[in-house]
PDB file of C-alpha atoms in Angstrom:
ATOM      1  CA  MET J   1       0.000   0.000   0.000  1.00 40.00           C
ATOM      2  CA  ASN J   2       2.897   2.343   0.785  1.00 43.00           C
ATOM      3  CA  GLU J   3       4.328   1.713  -2.662  1.00 41.00           C
ATOM      4  CA  GLU J   4       1.028   2.708  -4.315  1.00 43.00           C
ATOM      5  CA  ILE J   5       0.939   5.987  -2.391  1.00 40.00           C
ATOM      6  CA  THR J   6       4.525   6.708  -3.415  1.00 44.00           C
ATOM      7  CA  LEU J   7       3.721   6.024  -7.034  1.00 44.00           C
ATOM      8  CA  ASP J   8       0.670   8.285  -6.913  1.00 63.00           C
ATOM      9  CA  LEU J   9       2.710  11.106  -5.445  1.00 72.00           C
ATOM     10  CA  ARG J  10       5.405  10.579  -8.045  1.00 74.00           C
ATOM     11  CA  ASP J  11       2.806  10.740 -10.801  1.00 75.00           C
ATOM     12  CA  PHE J  12       1.366  13.908  -9.338  1.00 81.00           C
ATOM     13  CA  PHE J  13       4.718  15.698  -9.198  1.00 84.00           C
ATOM     14  CA  TYR J  14       5.701  14.338 -12.597  1.00 79.00           C
ATOM     15  CA  ILE J  15       2.583  15.817 -14.218  1.00 82.00           C
ATOM     16  CA  ILE J  16       3.101  19.157 -12.462  1.00 88.00           C
ATOM     17  CA  ARG J  17       6.765  19.270 -13.451  1.00 88.00           C
ATOM     18  CA  LYS J  18       5.981  18.370 -17.054  1.00 84.00           C
ATOM     19  CA  ARG J  19       3.622  21.342 -17.462  1.00 89.00           C
ATOM     20  CA  VAL J  20       5.190  23.750 -14.986  1.00 93.00           C
ATOM     21  CA  LYS J  21       5.680  26.407 -17.669  1.00 94.00           C
ATOM     22  CA  MET J  22       1.982  26.440 -18.472  1.00 93.00           C
ATOM     23  CA  ILE J  23       1.066  26.608 -14.777  1.00 94.00           C
ATOM     24  CA  VAL J  24       3.410  29.516 -14.165  1.00 95.00           C
ATOM     25  CA  GLY J  25       2.280  31.284 -17.328  1.00 96.00           C
ATOM     26  CA  VAL J  26      -1.440  31.060 -16.564  1.00 95.00           C
ATOM     27  CA  THR J  27      -0.929  32.085 -12.926  1.00 96.00           C
ATOM     28  CA  VAL J  28       1.220  35.077 -13.840  1.00 96.00           C
ATOM     29  CA  ALA J  29      -1.202  36.117 -16.582  1.00 97.00           C
ATOM     30  CA  CYS J  30      -4.191  36.050 -14.210  1.00 96.00           C
ATOM     31  CA  THR J  31      -2.276  37.970 -11.557  1.00 96.00           C
ATOM     32  CA  LEU J  32      -1.117  40.613 -14.040  1.00 97.00           C
ATOM     33  CA  ALA J  33      -4.630  40.963 -15.472  1.00 96.00           C
ATOM     34  CA  ALA J  34      -6.070  41.529 -11.993  1.00 95.00           C
ATOM     35  CA  GLY J  35      -3.341  44.070 -11.235  1.00 95.00           C
ATOM     36  CA  ILE J  36      -3.949  45.994 -14.462  1.00 96.00           C
ATOM     37  CA  LEU J  37      -7.698  46.028 -13.920  1.00 95.00           C
ATOM     38  CA  SER J  38      -7.396  47.092 -10.273  1.00 93.00           C
ATOM     39  CA  PHE J  39      -4.809  49.842 -10.830  1.00 93.00           C
ATOM     40  CA  PHE J  40      -5.619  51.222 -14.278  1.00 93.00           C
ATOM     41  CA  VAL J  41      -9.091  50.157 -15.479  1.00 94.00           C
ATOM     42  CA  ILE J  42     -11.537  50.015 -12.562  1.00 93.00           C
ATOM     43  CA  LYS J  43     -12.291  53.499 -11.261  1.00 94.00           C
ATOM     44  CA  PRO J  44     -11.985  53.828  -7.478  1.00 96.00           C
ATOM     45  CA  THR J  45     -15.141  54.226  -5.399  1.00 96.00           C
ATOM     46  CA  TYR J  46     -15.140  56.461  -2.336  1.00 97.00           C
ATOM     47  CA  GLU J  47     -17.457  56.388   0.658  1.00 97.00           C
ATOM     48  CA  ALA J  48     -18.421  59.255   2.970  1.00 97.00           C
ATOM     49  CA  LYS J  49     -20.264  58.776   6.249  1.00 96.00           C
ATOM     50  CA  SER J  50     -22.298  60.947   8.592  1.00 96.00           C
ATOM     51  CA  THR J  51     -23.772  59.925  11.964  1.00 96.00           C
ATOM     52  CA  ILE J  52     -26.963  61.342  13.447  1.00 94.00           C
ATOM     53  CA  ILE J  53     -28.063  60.960  17.053  1.00 91.00           C
ATOM     54  CA  VAL J  54     -31.683  60.789  18.201  1.00 85.00           C
ATOM     55  CA  GLY J  55     -32.245  62.120  21.722  1.00 77.00           C
ATOM     56  CA  LYS J  56     -34.967  63.469  23.962  1.00 67.00           C
ATOM     57  CA  PRO J  57     -36.329  66.976  23.349  1.00 60.00           C
ATOM     58  CA  GLN J  58     -34.283  69.665  25.071  1.00 54.00           C
ATOM     59  CA  GLY J  59     -35.583  70.852  28.441  1.00 53.00           C
ATOM     60  CA  ASN J  60     -37.455  67.602  29.110  1.00 53.00           C
ATOM     61  CA  GLU J  61     -35.870  66.876  32.501  1.00 50.00           C
ATOM     62  CA  LYS J  62     -36.893  63.611  34.136  1.00 52.00           C
ATOM     63  CA  ASN J  63     -35.665  61.309  36.859  1.00 49.00           C
ATOM     64  CA  GLY J  64     -33.053  58.627  36.256  1.00 47.00           C
ATOM     65  CA  ASN J  65     -35.475  55.724  35.809  1.00 50.00           C
ATOM     66  CA  VAL J  66     -37.542  57.576  33.232  1.00 48.00           C
ATOM     67  CA  GLN J  67     -34.387  58.715  31.479  1.00 64.00           C
ATOM     68  CA  TYR J  68     -33.460  55.065  31.004  1.00 64.00           C
ATOM     69  CA  ASN J  69     -36.928  54.418  29.554  1.00 70.00           C
ATOM     70  CA  ASP J  70     -36.445  57.404  27.257  1.00 66.00           C
ATOM     71  CA  VAL J  71     -33.189  55.911  25.989  1.00 68.00           C
ATOM     72  CA  MET J  72     -34.920  52.627  25.186  1.00 73.00           C
ATOM     73  CA  MET J  73     -37.783  54.442  23.491  1.00 74.00           C
ATOM     74  CA  TYR J  74     -35.492  56.529  21.298  1.00 71.00           C
ATOM     75  CA  GLN J  75     -33.462  53.456  20.394  1.00 74.00           C
ATOM     76  CA  ASN J  76     -36.652  51.978  18.987  1.00 79.00           C
ATOM     77  CA  LEU J  77     -37.502  55.286  17.279  1.00 84.00           C
ATOM     78  CA  VAL J  78     -34.229  55.124  15.360  1.00 88.00           C
ATOM     79  CA  LYS J  79     -35.805  52.480  13.091  1.00 87.00           C
ATOM     80  CA  THR J  80     -38.672  54.847  12.347  1.00 88.00           C
ATOM     81  CA  TYR J  81     -36.235  57.635  11.506  1.00 91.00           C
ATOM     82  CA  ALA J  82     -34.286  55.234   9.281  1.00 92.00           C
ATOM     83  CA  GLU J  83     -37.406  54.685   7.198  1.00 92.00           C
ATOM     84  CA  ILE J  84     -37.936  58.437   6.964  1.00 92.00           C
ATOM     85  CA  ALA J  85     -34.356  58.826   5.735  1.00 94.00           C
ATOM     86  CA  LYS J  86     -35.028  56.211   3.049  1.00 93.00           C
ATOM     87  CA  SER J  87     -38.278  57.844   1.931  1.00 93.00           C
ATOM     88  CA  ALA J  88     -38.905  59.253  -1.531  1.00 93.00           C
ATOM     89  CA  SER J  89     -39.489  62.755  -0.162  1.00 93.00           C
ATOM     90  CA  VAL J  90     -35.990  62.844   1.367  1.00 95.00           C
ATOM     91  CA  SER J  91     -34.311  61.518  -1.786  1.00 95.00           C
ATOM     92  CA  GLU J  92     -36.237  63.929  -4.035  1.00 95.00           C
ATOM     93  CA  ARG J  93     -35.428  66.995  -1.952  1.00 95.00           C
ATOM     94  CA  SER J  94     -31.805  65.858  -1.588  1.00 95.00           C
ATOM     95  CA  ALA J  95     -31.536  65.557  -5.370  1.00 95.00           C
ATOM     96  CA  GLN J  96     -32.821  69.115  -5.688  1.00 94.00           C
ATOM     97  CA  LYS J  97     -30.204  70.362  -3.218  1.00 93.00           C
ATOM     98  CA  LEU J  98     -27.512  68.688  -5.316  1.00 93.00           C
ATOM     99  CA  GLY J  99     -28.617  70.705  -8.329  1.00 91.00           C
ATOM    100  CA  GLY J 100     -30.161  67.818 -10.245  1.00 86.00           C
ATOM    101  CA  SER J 101     -26.832  66.096 -10.900  1.00 87.00           C
ATOM    102  CA  LEU J 102     -28.445  62.887  -9.624  1.00 92.00           C
ATOM    103  CA  THR J 103     -32.001  61.650  -9.836  1.00 94.00           C
ATOM    104  CA  SER J 104     -33.967  60.480  -6.836  1.00 93.00           C
ATOM    105  CA  GLU J 105     -33.590  56.832  -7.881  1.00 94.00           C
ATOM    106  CA  GLN J 106     -29.847  57.177  -8.438  1.00 95.00           C
ATOM    107  CA  LEU J 107     -29.513  58.754  -5.016  1.00 94.00           C
ATOM    108  CA  LYS J 108     -31.306  55.839  -3.374  1.00 94.00           C
ATOM    109  CA  LYS J 109     -28.933  53.353  -4.992  1.00 95.00           C
ATOM    110  CA  ILE J 110     -25.754  55.004  -3.739  1.00 96.00           C
ATOM    111  CA  THR J 111     -26.904  55.974  -0.216  1.00 96.00           C
ATOM    112  CA  THR J 112     -27.340  53.668   2.763  1.00 96.00           C
ATOM    113  CA  VAL J 113     -29.131  54.361   6.034  1.00 95.00           C
ATOM    114  CA  THR J 114     -28.139  52.050   8.889  1.00 94.00           C
ATOM    115  CA  PRO J 115     -29.413  52.167  12.490  1.00 92.00           C
ATOM    116  CA  GLN J 116     -26.571  51.295  14.872  1.00 89.00           C
ATOM    117  CA  GLN J 117     -27.929  48.412  16.933  1.00 86.00           C
ATOM    118  CA  GLY J 118     -28.397  49.135  20.623  1.00 82.00           C
ATOM    119  CA  THR J 119     -27.729  52.870  20.216  1.00 85.00           C
ATOM    120  CA  GLN J 120     -29.571  56.075  19.369  1.00 86.00           C
ATOM    121  CA  ILE J 121     -27.302  56.628  16.379  1.00 91.00           C
ATOM    122  CA  LEU J 122     -28.161  56.517  12.702  1.00 94.00           C
ATOM    123  CA  ALA J 123     -25.416  56.249  10.057  1.00 96.00           C
ATOM    124  CA  ILE J 124     -25.873  57.675   6.570  1.00 97.00           C
ATOM    125  CA  THR J 125     -23.301  56.694   3.942  1.00 97.00           C
ATOM    126  CA  ALA J 126     -22.905  57.488   0.261  1.00 97.00           C
ATOM    127  CA  THR J 127     -20.589  56.167  -2.428  1.00 96.00           C
ATOM    128  CA  SER J 128     -19.263  57.968  -5.470  1.00 96.00           C
ATOM    129  CA  LYS J 129     -16.372  57.939  -7.925  1.00 95.00           C
ATOM    130  CA  SER J 130     -15.445  61.356  -6.551  1.00 95.00           C
ATOM    131  CA  PRO J 131     -14.620  61.818  -2.835  1.00 96.00           C
ATOM    132  CA  GLU J 132     -15.905  65.405  -2.917  1.00 96.00           C
ATOM    133  CA  GLU J 133     -19.216  64.315  -4.418  1.00 96.00           C
ATOM    134  CA  ALA J 134     -19.624  61.587  -1.789  1.00 96.00           C
ATOM    135  CA  VAL J 135     -19.293  64.209   0.966  1.00 96.00           C
ATOM    136  CA  LYS J 136     -21.792  66.520  -0.755  1.00 96.00           C
ATOM    137  CA  ILE J 137     -24.318  63.695  -1.127  1.00 96.00           C
ATOM    138  CA  VAL J 138     -24.101  62.716   2.537  1.00 97.00           C
ATOM    139  CA  GLY J 139     -24.420  66.346   3.595  1.00 95.00           C
ATOM    140  CA  ALA J 140     -27.487  66.908   1.426  1.00 96.00           C
ATOM    141  CA  VAL J 141     -29.212  63.708   2.552  1.00 96.00           C
ATOM    142  CA  SER J 142     -28.425  64.319   6.246  1.00 95.00           C
ATOM    143  CA  SER J 143     -29.732  67.897   6.293  1.00 95.00           C
ATOM    144  CA  THR J 144     -32.810  66.990   4.278  1.00 96.00           C
ATOM    145  CA  PHE J 145     -33.523  64.045   6.549  1.00 95.00           C
ATOM    146  CA  ILE J 146     -33.460  66.259   9.654  1.00 94.00           C
ATOM    147  CA  GLU J 147     -35.756  68.795   8.009  1.00 93.00           C
ATOM    148  CA  GLU J 148     -38.234  66.141   6.864  1.00 93.00           C
ATOM    149  CA  SER J 149     -38.193  64.391  10.244  1.00 92.00           C
ATOM    150  CA  LYS J 150     -39.149  67.591  12.049  1.00 89.00           C
ATOM    151  CA  ARG J 151     -41.890  68.212   9.509  1.00 90.00           C
ATOM    152  CA  VAL J 152     -43.539  64.777   9.445  1.00 88.00           C
ATOM    153  CA  PHE J 153     -42.738  63.755  13.026  1.00 85.00           C
ATOM    154  CA  PRO J 154     -42.614  66.941  15.133  1.00 83.00           C
ATOM    155  CA  THR J 155     -43.317  65.086  18.403  1.00 78.00           C
ATOM    156  CA  GLY J 156     -40.297  62.836  18.002  1.00 73.00           C
ATOM    157  CA  GLY J 157     -36.863  63.205  19.511  1.00 75.00           C
ATOM    158  CA  ASP J 158     -34.207  65.844  19.114  1.00 84.00           C
ATOM    159  CA  ILE J 159     -32.221  64.954  15.965  1.00 89.00           C
ATOM    160  CA  GLN J 160     -28.719  66.315  15.503  1.00 91.00           C
ATOM    161  CA  ILE J 161     -25.722  65.531  13.334  1.00 93.00           C
ATOM    162  CA  MET J 162     -23.066  64.013  15.590  1.00 93.00           C
ATOM    163  CA  ASP J 163     -20.256  63.551  13.040  1.00 94.00           C
ATOM    164  CA  LYS J 164     -20.248  65.360   9.725  1.00 94.00           C
ATOM    165  CA  ALA J 165     -18.950  63.568   6.649  1.00 95.00           C
ATOM    166  CA  LYS J 166     -15.209  63.928   6.087  1.00 95.00           C
ATOM    167  CA  LEU J 167     -13.378  63.772   2.800  1.00 95.00           C
ATOM    168  CA  PRO J 168     -12.369  60.116   2.318  1.00 95.00           C
ATOM    169  CA  GLU J 169      -8.647  59.641   1.756  1.00 91.00           C
ATOM    170  CA  GLU J 170      -8.714  56.068   0.457  1.00 93.00           C
ATOM    171  CA  PRO J 171     -11.248  54.358  -1.823  1.00 94.00           C
ATOM    172  CA  ILE J 172     -13.277  51.446  -0.480  1.00 95.00           C
ATOM    173  CA  LYS J 173     -12.924  49.571  -3.763  1.00 92.00           C
ATOM    174  CA  PRO J 174     -11.377  48.088  -5.713  1.00 93.00           C
ATOM    175  CA  LYS J 175      -9.427  46.261  -3.019  1.00 93.00           C
ATOM    176  CA  LYS J 176      -6.245  45.936  -5.054  1.00 93.00           C
ATOM    177  CA  ALA J 177      -4.246  43.583  -2.858  1.00 94.00           C
ATOM    178  CA  LEU J 178      -7.245  41.292  -2.316  1.00 95.00           C
ATOM    179  CA  ASN J 179      -8.070  41.204  -6.034  1.00 95.00           C
ATOM    180  CA  ILE J 180      -4.474  40.293  -6.929  1.00 96.00           C
ATOM    181  CA  ALA J 181      -4.325  37.574  -4.265  1.00 96.00           C
ATOM    182  CA  ILE J 182      -7.616  36.066  -5.422  1.00 97.00           C
ATOM    183  CA  ALA J 183      -6.494  36.160  -9.065  1.00 96.00           C
ATOM    184  CA  PHE J 184      -3.219  34.450  -8.124  1.00 97.00           C
ATOM    185  CA  PHE J 185      -4.936  31.554  -6.346  1.00 97.00           C
ATOM    186  CA  LEU J 186      -7.643  31.222  -9.003  1.00 97.00           C
ATOM    187  CA  GLY J 187      -5.014  31.205 -11.746  1.00 96.00           C
ATOM    188  CA  LEU J 188      -2.975  28.619  -9.874  1.00 95.00           C
ATOM    189  CA  MET J 189      -5.970  26.359  -9.264  1.00 96.00           C
ATOM    190  CA  ALA J 190      -7.237  26.723 -12.835  1.00 95.00           C
ATOM    191  CA  SER J 191      -3.846  25.994 -14.371  1.00 94.00           C
ATOM    192  CA  VAL J 192      -3.277  22.927 -12.177  1.00 93.00           C
ATOM    193  CA  GLY J 193      -6.765  21.676 -12.998  1.00 92.00           C
ATOM    194  CA  LEU J 194      -6.161  22.242 -16.709  1.00 93.00           C
ATOM    195  CA  THR J 195      -2.866  20.381 -16.407  1.00 90.00           C
ATOM    196  CA  PHE J 196      -4.568  17.231 -15.142  1.00 87.00           C
ATOM    197  CA  VAL J 197      -7.334  17.514 -17.744  1.00 88.00           C
ATOM    198  CA  LEU J 198      -4.778  17.727 -20.536  1.00 87.00           C
ATOM    199  CA  GLU J 199      -2.817  14.846 -19.033  1.00 79.00           C
ATOM    200  CA  TYR J 200      -5.949  12.723 -18.840  1.00 79.00           C
ATOM    201  CA  MET J 201      -6.833  13.458 -22.475  1.00 82.00           C
ATOM    202  CA  ASP J 202      -3.282  12.863 -23.731  1.00 71.00           C
ATOM    203  CA  SER J 203      -2.886   9.161 -24.560  1.00 67.00           C
ATOM    204  CA  THR J 204       0.433   9.461 -26.385  1.00 68.00           C
ATOM    205  CA  MET J 205       3.704   8.149 -24.985  1.00 63.00           C
ATOM    206  CA  LYS J 206       6.552  10.579 -24.990  1.00 61.00           C
ATOM    207  CA  THR J 207       9.203   9.227 -22.637  1.00 66.00           C
ATOM    208  CA  GLU J 208      10.841   5.964 -21.611  1.00 66.00           C
ATOM    209  CA  GLU J 209       8.993   6.245 -18.291  1.00 67.00           C
ATOM    210  CA  ASP J 210       5.647   6.232 -20.131  1.00 66.00           C
ATOM    211  CA  ILE J 211       6.551   2.959 -21.904  1.00 64.00           C
ATOM    212  CA  ASN J 212       7.604   1.283 -18.678  1.00 68.00           C
ATOM    213  CA  LYS J 213       4.566   2.573 -16.838  1.00 66.00           C
ATOM    214  CA  TYR J 214       1.783   1.791 -19.302  1.00 64.00           C
ATOM    215  CA  LEU J 215       3.184  -1.135 -21.322  1.00 65.00           C
ATOM    216  CA  GLY J 216       5.556  -2.726 -18.856  1.00 64.00           C
ATOM    217  CA  LEU J 217       8.166  -3.202 -21.616  1.00 63.00           C
ATOM    218  CA  PRO J 218      11.866  -2.495 -21.353  1.00 69.00           C
ATOM    219  CA  VAL J 219      13.327   0.264 -23.500  1.00 63.00           C
ATOM    220  CA  ILE J 220      15.846  -1.218 -25.923  1.00 64.00           C
ATOM    221  CA  GLY J 221      16.892   2.059 -27.530  1.00 63.00           C
ATOM    222  CA  ILE J 222      15.835   5.608 -28.316  1.00 66.00           C
ATOM    223  CA  ILE J 223      15.973   7.770 -31.420  1.00 64.00           C
ATOM    224  CA  PRO J 224      17.348  11.267 -30.764  1.00 67.00           C
ATOM    225  CA  LYS J 225      15.156  14.181 -31.829  1.00 61.00           C
ATOM    226  CA  ASN J 226      17.973  15.840 -33.744  1.00 61.00           C
ATOM    227  CA  MET J 227      19.915  13.436 -35.915  1.00 54.00           C
ATOM    228  CA  GLU J 228      22.771  14.618 -38.020  1.00 49.00           C
ATOM    229  CA  GLN J 229      22.151  14.083 -41.694  1.00 48.00           C
ATOM    230  CA  GLN J 230      24.622  11.700 -43.178  1.00 47.00           C
ATOM    231  CA  ASN J 231      25.893  12.782 -46.542  1.00 46.00           C
TER     232      ASN J 231
END
């Protein structure tokens, strides 16, 4: 049984060694393609983020126990405010503030409203090919959201921007290093798989080892590939 395992491993390494140039070529090609796409073809996408806090109305002083209940109530209200932020009225008015450069539907696709679980905080994010535009979008959506919330839900909590959107320094995608690493492993796996497929489909005998292995016959002699012509 040990001999069979040894033979299988020898076959495996023999096949890999026989087509090592193809494996290296395919792997390098995939890695280079991913690098070119990530660095020169795919445009970077930037993300800006603003956080909004929902609290009790100012001047509403209560005892400690009720204050805790207020916190729990406003945590639940955050979900309601999230739906207001996602509403068509907010996206339409935000699009108007941006000067019509984006439609309401386009704005909905590139903005995300996320309630922070267990807190009174709401996060509004926007993505764009331009970092400046991403900041402008978040600013427009955040201010419009606060205005609309006070209009449609005047009895709700006190809504304020906690952190304004900052100009993003690095894009969120493409993730260049990750893309190159994935391309390297995919290229390696694909080339190794192709190697074994080609080996399985190739029924010709090319070496003395093939004759010994498949026919069990001794090699009496070989004919060199390059024979000098006798005059």
